[in-house]
Short mmCIF file of C-alpha atoms in Angstrom, two decimals:
data_model
loop_
_atom_site.label_atom_id
_atom_site.label_comp_id
_atom_site.label_asym_id
_atom_site.label_seq_id
_atom_site.Cartn_x
_atom_site.Cartn_y
_atom_site.Cartn_z
CA MET A 1 -29.33 1.98 1.91
CA LEU A 2 -29.13 -0.25 3.83
CA THR A 3 -26.24 -2.85 5.20
CA GLY A 4 -25.73 -6.06 6.16
CA ILE A 5 -26.89 -8.91 6.52
CA ILE A 6 -30.10 -10.69 8.67
CA LYS A 7 -31.17 -13.90 9.39
CA TRP A 8 -35.51 -14.08 10.62
CA TRP A 9 -35.71 -14.60 14.06
CA ILE A 10 -39.12 -13.32 13.96
CA PRO A 11 -42.73 -14.29 16.86
CA PHE A 12 -45.21 -15.50 14.04
CA VAL A 13 -49.06 -15.82 14.22
CA LEU A 14 -51.43 -18.05 13.06
CA ILE A 15 -53.34 -16.58 10.56
CA SER A 16 -55.92 -19.59 9.42
CA HIS A 17 -56.69 -17.55 5.55
CA THR A 18 -53.70 -18.01 4.83
CA LEU A 19 -51.41 -20.73 5.71
CA ALA A 20 -51.39 -23.33 3.00
CA CYS A 21 -54.39 -24.84 4.73
CA GLY A 22 -56.86 -24.46 7.18
CA SER A 23 -60.53 -25.98 6.35
CA GLY A 24 -60.47 -24.59 10.37
CA ALA A 25 -60.89 -21.16 10.75
CA ASP A 26 -60.31 -18.29 10.28
CA GLU A 27 -59.58 -16.26 13.46
CA ALA A 28 -56.05 -15.77 14.73
CA GLN A 29 -54.72 -19.06 16.39
CA PRO A 30 -52.58 -19.07 19.42
CA ASP A 31 -47.79 -20.21 18.65
CA THR A 32 -47.77 -24.08 19.68
CA SER A 33 -44.07 -24.11 19.25
CA THR A 34 -43.52 -26.34 21.79
CA GLN A 35 -45.51 -29.37 19.56
CA LEU A 36 -42.93 -28.19 16.34
CA PRO A 37 -41.12 -31.34 15.61
CA ASP A 38 -37.40 -31.26 14.84
CA THR A 39 -36.51 -30.06 11.42
CA SER A 40 -33.47 -31.08 10.88
CA ASN A 41 -32.72 -34.66 9.10
CA THR A 42 -32.54 -36.96 12.34
CA VAL A 43 -34.83 -38.99 11.95
CA ASP A 44 -36.26 -39.41 15.92
CA LEU A 45 -39.15 -41.38 15.82
CA GLY A 46 -41.74 -41.58 18.62
CA THR A 47 -42.80 -44.39 17.74
CA PRO A 48 -42.31 -47.54 17.31
CA GLU A 49 -42.11 -49.79 13.79
CA GLN A 50 -45.36 -51.69 13.53
CA ASP A 51 -46.31 -55.31 11.58
CA ILE A 52 -45.99 -54.26 7.61
CA PRO A 53 -49.34 -54.54 6.23
CA ASP A 54 -49.96 -56.11 2.57
CA ASN A 55 -49.50 -53.24 -0.15
CA SER A 56 -51.35 -54.81 -2.63
CA ASP A 57 -54.27 -52.62 -2.75
CA CYS A 58 -52.16 -49.71 -2.57
CA SER A 59 -53.61 -46.69 -4.34
CA THR A 60 -51.14 -43.84 -4.86
CA ILE A 61 -51.46 -39.50 -4.21
CA ASP A 62 -52.11 -39.15 -7.60
CA VAL A 63 -55.26 -41.50 -8.05
CA LEU A 64 -55.94 -39.73 -4.67
CA LEU A 65 -55.66 -35.68 -5.99
CA ALA A 66 -57.34 -36.29 -9.50
CA LYS A 67 -60.77 -37.06 -7.34
CA ASP A 68 -63.13 -34.36 -8.03
CA LEU A 69 -64.22 -32.37 -5.60
CA PRO A 70 -67.95 -30.71 -4.91
CA SER A 71 -67.70 -27.30 -5.42
CA GLY A 72 -68.27 -24.60 -2.73
CA ASP A 73 -65.36 -22.28 -0.67
CA ASN A 74 -64.27 -25.37 1.82
CA PRO A 75 -65.22 -28.78 -0.73
CA LYS A 76 -65.10 -31.60 1.48
CA LEU A 77 -65.36 -35.21 -0.57
CA PRO A 78 -65.48 -38.75 1.48
CA VAL A 79 -62.82 -41.35 -0.14
CA TYR A 80 -61.49 -44.78 0.46
CA GLU A 81 -57.84 -44.66 -0.89
CA LYS A 82 -54.97 -46.89 1.07
CA LEU A 83 -51.75 -45.27 0.31
CA CYS A 84 -48.44 -46.59 0.91
CA ASP A 85 -44.64 -46.11 1.83
CA VAL A 86 -45.15 -42.82 2.27
CA VAL A 87 -42.40 -40.18 3.53
CA VAL A 88 -43.26 -37.27 6.20
CA THR A 89 -41.29 -34.87 4.57
CA GLN A 90 -42.74 -32.53 6.67
CA VAL A 91 -44.75 -31.83 10.00
CA TYR A 92 -45.82 -28.49 12.04
CA HIS A 93 -48.10 -27.21 13.73
CA SER A 94 -51.60 -28.40 12.29
CA GLY A 95 -50.51 -30.71 10.15
CA PHE A 96 -48.02 -33.36 7.58
CA PHE A 97 -46.73 -33.34 4.46
CA ILE A 98 -45.89 -36.52 2.44
CA GLN A 99 -44.47 -38.53 -0.62
CA GLU A 100 -44.59 -40.71 -2.11
CA SER A 101 -40.80 -40.48 -3.58
CA ALA A 102 -37.73 -38.57 -3.86
CA ASP A 103 -39.27 -37.10 -6.52
CA GLY A 104 -43.06 -38.60 -6.09
CA ARG A 105 -45.96 -36.47 -6.15
CA ALA A 106 -47.06 -34.97 -2.39
CA THR A 107 -50.08 -33.48 -0.50
CA GLU A 108 -50.61 -32.44 2.99
CA VAL A 109 -52.71 -34.18 5.43
CA TYR A 110 -53.83 -31.41 7.46
CA VAL A 111 -55.27 -32.27 11.18
CA GLY A 112 -56.09 -28.98 12.20
CA TYR A 113 -55.73 -25.53 15.31
CA PRO A 114 -54.85 -26.52 18.80
CA THR A 115 -56.50 -24.17 20.93
CA SER A 116 -55.06 -22.24 23.52
CA THR A 117 -55.23 -24.51 26.47
CA GLY A 118 -53.43 -27.58 23.87
CA GLU A 119 -56.92 -29.22 23.51
CA GLY A 120 -57.59 -29.56 19.29
CA GLY A 121 -55.21 -30.71 16.64
CA TRP A 122 -52.99 -33.90 17.05
CA LEU A 123 -54.73 -34.65 20.65
CA ASN A 124 -57.21 -35.59 18.28
CA THR A 125 -56.05 -37.24 15.47
CA GLY A 126 -56.24 -40.56 18.51
CA TYR A 127 -52.61 -40.97 16.18
CA PRO A 128 -49.43 -39.93 17.98
CA GLN A 129 -47.70 -36.76 15.86
CA PRO A 130 -45.85 -38.59 12.58
CA GLN A 131 -41.55 -37.58 12.51
CA ARG A 132 -40.21 -36.41 9.73
CA GLY A 133 -38.47 -39.86 8.17
CA GLN A 134 -40.97 -41.82 9.41
CA ILE A 135 -41.94 -44.17 6.05
CA LEU A 136 -45.68 -45.17 6.15
CA ASP A 137 -49.09 -46.57 5.14
CA MET A 138 -52.02 -44.66 5.66
CA VAL A 139 -55.73 -44.46 4.89
CA VAL A 140 -57.04 -41.95 3.34
CA THR A 141 -61.31 -41.16 4.16
CA GLU A 142 -61.30 -37.41 3.45
CA LEU A 143 -59.66 -35.01 1.18
CA THR A 144 -60.89 -31.33 0.55
CA SER A 145 -59.61 -27.89 -0.41
CA TYR A 146 -59.06 -24.60 0.94
CA LYS A 147 -57.86 -21.89 -1.16
CA GLY A 148 -57.28 -24.16 -4.17
CA HIS A 149 -54.72 -26.68 -2.01
CA GLU A 150 -56.24 -30.23 -2.04
CA GLU A 151 -55.00 -32.05 1.33
CA ILE A 152 -56.10 -35.00 3.62
CA THR A 153 -58.40 -33.95 6.62
CA LYS A 154 -59.21 -37.98 7.63
CA ILE A 155 -57.09 -40.68 7.68
CA GLU A 156 -57.11 -43.73 9.84
CA PRO A 157 -54.18 -44.25 12.24
CA PRO A 158 -51.40 -44.79 9.48
CA VAL A 159 -48.76 -47.91 10.55
CA GLN A 160 -45.04 -47.12 10.75
CA LYS A 161 -42.87 -49.23 8.70
CA GLY A 162 -39.54 -47.50 8.75
CA THR A 163 -37.13 -44.76 8.01
CA THR A 164 -34.91 -42.47 5.87
CA ASP A 165 -33.18 -39.94 5.45
CA VAL A 166 -35.66 -36.22 3.74
CA SER A 167 -32.19 -34.53 1.91
CA SER A 168 -32.88 -35.72 -1.44
CA PHE A 169 -36.84 -34.81 -0.99
CA ILE A 170 -35.14 -31.70 -1.13
CA LEU A 171 -36.21 -30.38 -5.54
CA ASP A 172 -34.14 -27.33 -5.74
CA LEU A 173 -35.95 -24.88 -7.46
CA SER A 174 -32.40 -22.15 -8.18
CA ASP A 175 -32.23 -22.70 -11.94
CA GLY A 176 -35.45 -21.74 -12.50
CA ILE A 177 -38.25 -24.09 -11.62
CA VAL A 178 -41.92 -22.61 -11.16
CA PRO A 179 -43.75 -23.50 -8.71
CA SER A 180 -46.78 -25.49 -9.66
CA GLU A 181 -49.60 -27.90 -9.19
CA GLU A 182 -47.68 -30.89 -10.07
CA LEU A 183 -44.75 -29.56 -7.00
CA GLU A 184 -47.56 -28.32 -4.85
CA SER A 185 -46.86 -29.45 -1.94
CA ARG A 186 -43.24 -30.74 -2.77
CA LEU A 187 -40.42 -29.65 -0.15
CA VAL A 188 -38.30 -27.71 -1.50
CA SER A 189 -34.89 -24.57 -1.19
CA VAL A 190 -34.23 -21.07 -3.36
CA SER A 191 -30.76 -20.62 -3.63
CA ASN A 192 -29.76 -16.23 -5.05
CA ALA A 193 -33.54 -15.01 -5.14
CA THR A 194 -33.65 -11.41 -5.75
CA VAL A 195 -37.01 -9.51 -4.31
CA SER A 196 -38.46 -7.58 -7.34
CA LYS A 197 -41.29 -6.75 -5.52
CA THR A 198 -42.59 -6.05 -1.97
CA ASP A 199 -45.90 -5.98 -0.30
CA VAL A 200 -46.94 -8.93 -2.36
CA LYS A 201 -49.88 -10.40 -0.01
CA GLY A 202 -48.95 -10.63 3.07
CA GLY A 203 -45.62 -11.43 1.45
CA VAL A 204 -42.99 -10.73 -1.32
CA ARG A 205 -42.62 -11.70 -5.32
CA MET A 206 -38.36 -13.38 -5.86
CA ASP A 207 -36.74 -13.62 -8.81
CA TYR A 208 -33.71 -16.10 -9.11
CA GLY A 209 -32.33 -18.45 -11.98
CA THR A 210 -34.90 -18.13 -15.12
CA ALA A 211 -37.60 -17.29 -12.18
CA GLN A 212 -39.69 -14.29 -12.50
CA GLY A 213 -42.01 -12.62 -9.94
CA VAL A 214 -42.45 -15.84 -7.33
CA LEU A 215 -44.16 -15.54 -4.40
CA LEU A 216 -42.84 -16.15 -1.31
CA PHE A 217 -45.32 -15.74 1.68
CA VAL A 218 -43.70 -16.78 5.75
CA GLU A 219 -46.11 -15.82 8.32
CA ASN A 220 -46.57 -12.26 8.90
CA MET A 221 -43.49 -11.43 7.25
CA PRO A 222 -41.62 -8.22 8.27
CA PRO A 223 -41.27 -5.54 5.59
CA VAL A 224 -38.10 -6.44 2.51
CA CYS A 225 -36.68 -4.35 1.47
CA LEU A 226 -36.22 -4.45 -2.99
CA GLY A 227 -33.32 -5.96 -3.71
CA ALA A 228 -32.48 -8.21 -1.19
CA THR A 229 -31.21 -11.49 -1.25
CA ILE A 230 -33.10 -14.21 0.28
CA GLN A 231 -31.86 -17.59 0.52
CA ILE A 232 -34.04 -20.61 1.21
CA THR A 233 -33.18 -23.90 2.91
CA GLU A 234 -36.56 -25.36 3.54
CA ALA A 235 -39.60 -24.41 1.92
CA VAL A 236 -42.92 -26.49 0.76
CA ILE A 237 -45.38 -25.47 -2.08
CA ILE A 238 -48.51 -23.96 -1.12
CA GLU A 239 -51.43 -23.04 -3.70
CA HIS A 240 -53.66 -20.05 -2.20
CA GLU A 241 -56.48 -18.76 -4.48
CA GLY A 242 -55.14 -19.71 -7.72
CA GLU A 243 -51.15 -19.39 -7.36
CA HIS A 244 -48.65 -21.55 -6.36
CA GLU A 245 -46.20 -19.74 -3.98
CA LEU A 246 -43.34 -21.28 -1.30
CA LYS A 247 -43.94 -21.49 1.91
CA LEU A 248 -42.56 -21.27 5.67
CA PHE A 249 -44.16 -22.41 9.42
CA THR A 250 -43.75 -20.69 12.29
CA GLY A 251 -40.78 -22.50 13.59
CA GLN A 252 -39.13 -22.20 10.74
CA GLU A 253 -37.63 -19.48 10.62
CA ALA A 254 -33.70 -20.96 10.01
CA ASN A 255 -34.96 -21.87 6.46
CA ILE A 256 -34.52 -18.53 5.33
CA SER A 257 -32.23 -16.07 5.51
CA ILE A 258 -32.15 -12.55 4.54
CA ASP A 259 -28.40 -10.33 2.62
CA ILE A 260 -30.16 -6.99 2.51
CA SER A 261 -26.81 -5.24 1.51
CA THR A 262 -27.83 -6.20 -1.73
CA CYS A 263 -31.16 -3.25 -1.17
CA VAL A 264 -32.04 -1.22 -3.60
CA GLU A 265 -33.84 2.07 -3.67
CA PRO A 266 -37.45 2.51 -4.66
CA GLU A 267 -37.90 4.93 -8.49
CA GLU A 268 -38.44 8.66 -7.12
CA LEU A 269 -41.87 9.03 -8.93
CA ASP A 270 -43.71 12.58 -9.17
CA ASP A 271 -47.32 13.56 -10.02
CA SER A 272 -46.88 14.41 -13.60
CA ASN A 273 -48.26 12.32 -15.26
CA TRP A 274 -51.57 12.04 -12.85
CA ASP A 275 -54.02 12.96 -16.19
CA PHE A 276 -53.01 9.81 -17.72
CA GLU A 277 -51.99 11.82 -20.77
CA ASP A 278 -47.97 9.21 -20.41
CA TRP A 279 -48.87 5.93 -21.40
CA SER A 280 -44.83 5.19 -22.30
CA THR A 281 -45.32 1.64 -19.71
CA SER A 282 -48.39 0.60 -18.35
CA ASN A 283 -50.48 -1.51 -15.93
CA PRO A 284 -49.87 1.12 -13.66
CA PRO A 285 -49.07 4.31 -16.11
CA PRO A 286 -45.94 6.56 -14.92
CA GLY A 287 -46.09 6.57 -11.72
CA PHE A 288 -48.60 4.76 -10.51
CA ILE A 289 -48.32 1.71 -8.30
CA ASN A 290 -49.98 -1.43 -8.37
CA GLU A 291 -50.04 -2.18 -4.44
CA THR A 292 -52.00 -4.87 -5.43
CA GLU A 293 -52.67 -8.21 -8.02
CA ASP A 294 -55.60 -8.88 -9.17
CA PHE A 295 -56.36 -5.82 -11.18
CA ASN A 296 -55.14 -3.61 -14.27
CA ALA A 297 -54.32 0.17 -15.49
CA THR A 298 -55.08 0.30 -19.04
CA GLN A 299 -55.44 3.48 -21.07
CA SER A 300 -58.57 4.09 -22.24
CA THR A 301 -59.30 6.59 -25.55
CA SER A 302 -63.04 6.09 -25.37
CA PHE A 303 -63.48 7.97 -21.79
CA ALA A 304 -61.19 10.78 -21.08
CA HIS A 305 -62.53 13.11 -18.28
CA GLY A 306 -62.51 16.92 -20.97
CA ASP A 307 -63.43 14.67 -23.86
CA THR A 308 -59.53 14.41 -25.26
CA GLY A 309 -57.55 12.16 -24.74
CA SER A 310 -56.64 9.13 -21.98
CA SER A 311 -57.60 7.86 -18.59
CA CYS A 312 -56.78 4.95 -17.14
CA LEU A 313 -59.12 2.10 -17.06
CA LEU A 314 -59.00 -0.55 -13.39
CA THR A 315 -60.50 -3.80 -13.63
CA TRP A 316 -59.90 -5.47 -11.31
CA THR A 317 -61.29 -9.60 -11.47
CA SER A 318 -60.76 -10.06 -6.85
CA LYS A 319 -64.01 -10.01 -5.09
CA GLU A 320 -60.93 -8.93 -1.93
CA ASN A 321 -60.01 -4.56 -2.47
CA GLN A 322 -57.72 -3.53 -4.00
CA ASP A 323 -55.49 -0.26 -3.96
CA PHE A 324 -54.30 1.40 -7.10
CA VAL A 325 -51.49 4.61 -6.13
CA ALA A 326 -50.13 7.98 -7.31
CA GLY A 327 -46.71 7.14 -6.22
CA TYR A 328 -45.53 10.14 -5.27
CA TYR A 329 -44.71 11.55 -1.92
CA LYS A 330 -46.21 14.75 -1.87
CA PRO A 331 -44.65 16.44 0.67
CA ALA A 332 -46.92 17.86 3.65
CA GLY A 333 -47.08 19.23 7.34
CA GLU A 334 -49.04 18.37 10.65
CA GLY A 335 -52.51 19.78 11.12
CA GLY A 336 -52.91 20.86 7.85
CA ASP A 337 -55.90 19.92 5.47
CA TYR A 338 -55.09 17.74 2.26
CA THR A 339 -57.93 17.74 -0.38
CA ILE A 340 -57.74 14.74 -2.68
CA SER A 341 -60.06 14.38 -5.89
CA MET A 342 -60.63 13.14 -9.35
CA TRP A 343 -63.27 12.19 -11.68
CA VAL A 344 -65.01 8.48 -12.28
CA HIS A 345 -66.82 8.03 -15.05
CA ASP A 346 -69.09 4.05 -14.09
CA GLU A 347 -71.11 2.54 -15.23
CA ASP A 348 -70.50 -0.75 -14.20
CA PRO A 349 -73.10 -1.91 -11.17
CA ASN A 350 -70.44 -5.03 -9.80
CA GLY A 351 -68.32 -2.78 -9.25
CA ARG A 352 -66.96 1.14 -7.55
CA VAL A 353 -64.54 2.97 -6.61
CA ARG A 354 -63.18 5.30 -3.47
CA MET A 355 -60.01 7.39 -2.58
CA GLY A 356 -57.79 7.52 -0.30
CA ILE A 357 -54.97 9.45 2.07
CA ILE A 358 -51.84 8.11 3.89
CA PHE A 359 -49.70 10.74 6.22
CA TYR A 360 -46.32 9.22 6.30
CA ASP A 361 -43.40 10.33 9.54
CA PRO A 362 -39.99 12.35 7.91
CA ALA A 363 -38.44 8.38 6.99
CA LYS A 364 -41.76 7.93 4.86
CA GLU A 365 -42.88 5.40 7.48
CA LYS A 366 -46.87 4.78 7.25
CA ILE A 367 -48.87 7.33 10.03
CA GLU A 368 -52.32 6.65 9.66
CA THR A 369 -54.99 6.03 6.55
CA LYS A 370 -57.61 7.44 6.05
CA TYR A 371 -61.06 6.75 3.56
CA ALA A 372 -63.14 8.80 1.85
CA SER A 373 -66.85 8.11 2.74
CA LYS A 374 -68.28 8.16 -0.92
CA TYR A 375 -67.95 5.71 -2.95
CA SER A 376 -67.88 6.00 -7.02
CA LYS A 377 -72.20 6.01 -8.26
CA ASP A 378 -73.26 3.60 -11.33
CA GLU A 379 -74.25 5.86 -13.99
CA PRO A 380 -73.68 7.07 -16.54
CA GLY A 381 -71.03 10.40 -17.17
CA TRP A 382 -68.48 11.22 -15.21
CA GLN A 383 -68.84 12.09 -10.95
CA TYR A 384 -66.30 14.14 -9.08
CA LEU A 385 -64.75 13.10 -5.43
CA THR A 386 -63.19 14.93 -3.80
CA TYR A 387 -61.83 13.80 0.65
CA THR A 388 -60.17 16.35 2.46
CA ARG A 389 -58.13 15.82 5.83
CA THR A 390 -56.02 17.25 8.67
CA ALA A 391 -52.93 15.89 8.63
CA PRO A 392 -51.82 14.47 12.41
CA GLU A 393 -48.45 14.99 14.64
CA GLY A 394 -45.84 13.71 12.45
CA THR A 395 -46.62 14.61 9.15
CA ALA A 396 -44.47 14.59 6.88
CA TYR A 397 -45.48 13.31 3.28
CA VAL A 398 -48.85 12.51 1.57
CA ARG A 399 -49.49 10.00 -1.10
CA THR A 400 -53.64 9.05 -2.50
CA PHE A 401 -54.58 6.34 -4.24
CA VAL A 402 -57.76 4.63 -4.82
CA ARG A 403 -59.74 1.18 -3.64
CA MET A 404 -62.36 -0.88 -5.72
CA TYR A 405 -64.40 -2.64 -4.14
CA ASP A 406 -66.48 -5.20 -5.34
CA ALA A 407 -70.79 -5.03 -5.42
CA ALA A 408 -73.16 -6.95 -7.53
CA ASP A 409 -73.35 -9.47 -9.08
CA PHE A 410 -69.93 -8.81 -9.23
CA THR A 411 -69.22 -13.55 -8.30
CA ASN A 412 -71.65 -14.10 -11.59
CA ALA A 413 -70.25 -11.85 -13.82
CA GLY A 414 -66.03 -12.24 -13.03
CA TYR A 415 -65.18 -8.71 -12.63
CA ALA A 416 -65.91 -4.88 -12.61
CA SER A 417 -63.91 -1.78 -14.44
CA VAL A 418 -64.78 1.85 -13.89
CA HIS A 419 -62.10 4.70 -15.47
CA ILE A 420 -60.05 7.45 -13.08
CA ASP A 421 -59.40 10.93 -15.15
CA ASP A 422 -57.11 14.23 -13.64
CA ILE A 423 -56.05 13.21 -9.67
CA GLY A 424 -55.32 15.85 -7.54
CA LEU A 425 -54.11 16.35 -3.77
CA GLU A 426 -53.59 20.22 -2.72
CA TYR A 427 -53.63 21.95 -0.09
CA THR A 428 -56.19 23.79 1.74
CA PRO A 429 -55.46 26.61 4.02
#
């Protein structure tokens, strides 16, 4: 059992496909922590106040976000909307968040990544980097959406009108408030959240108050144990691929702490249900783990290898690879050959599956993951898949899993499904 309290002081890596924003590249970018603002509530202005303009033609963030964006993965919409008296609630390496009032709507202004030479990003804006607590007027000229998260990508140089303390803008979610579209880009806090699922989409799921399974993403998050208690003094809500989550950016390590003394040992699973006849629980069935979240593993009596009983129907709705893991850590030894196998019924042209094998050391840390070269084929009847691999040095345990892939016309169909049955994992001398 782990004990103690740890405070995260970890070097973060910027990975654009997991950032709240990112109309830019998908490659890792260098840390630009020297450009990060002070995240305290003390306002340190970098620019003097300017003449206050006429606000008779002011629009609102609500009006802006109600606009219909073009279709596509990264739609851009030219607009011309003047936002008045918006407050800068948070500034990070590639942009800043604004909000109309302590209870008002919020959004993000994304400026882009700085390059390794310090160019780009804020240097391309033509205006000084805003500071936390500034009150601004700005004219928005372009709106976009990145993986569902709406953001402003072009503005005219903003006009500073004053300053304020943003403490009252932090919404406490602790009673069970769930991240939503209405709260997107809001500054939030959470007390006494419990980790209910680890290693999910690069983050963890948390339970707090009446809320369950809320996703927390911290860039390059290290492993966190089940049952750990999390305190978050400040994060933002972003949308990523249809789900609203809490996000912490690079340089915000002080905003989160984790108590690992409350961690619990995960349930020990066995191989007694690899024939999929026990459905006392579902999605996943006993003995299995839904390692990823965009699929369902449910009982099927329409198809069963051997014609009687049941099989497991895997149905996935994401083009991202999905993993269905047999949770049993089978004792193993280095140098031995281990053969994994299963029966597959695949008559869906839009998806396919193959098997994988994972080798672990005595502490159950991964040593190696390997995949079979053979995939399931779109054809009638049951097909037998098998794969043999030699255990690498240091192996003490081995596990197997099924990986799901999109194929053919998956995008238009929106899902794929196959049946699997009778998984095996054997030592082969």
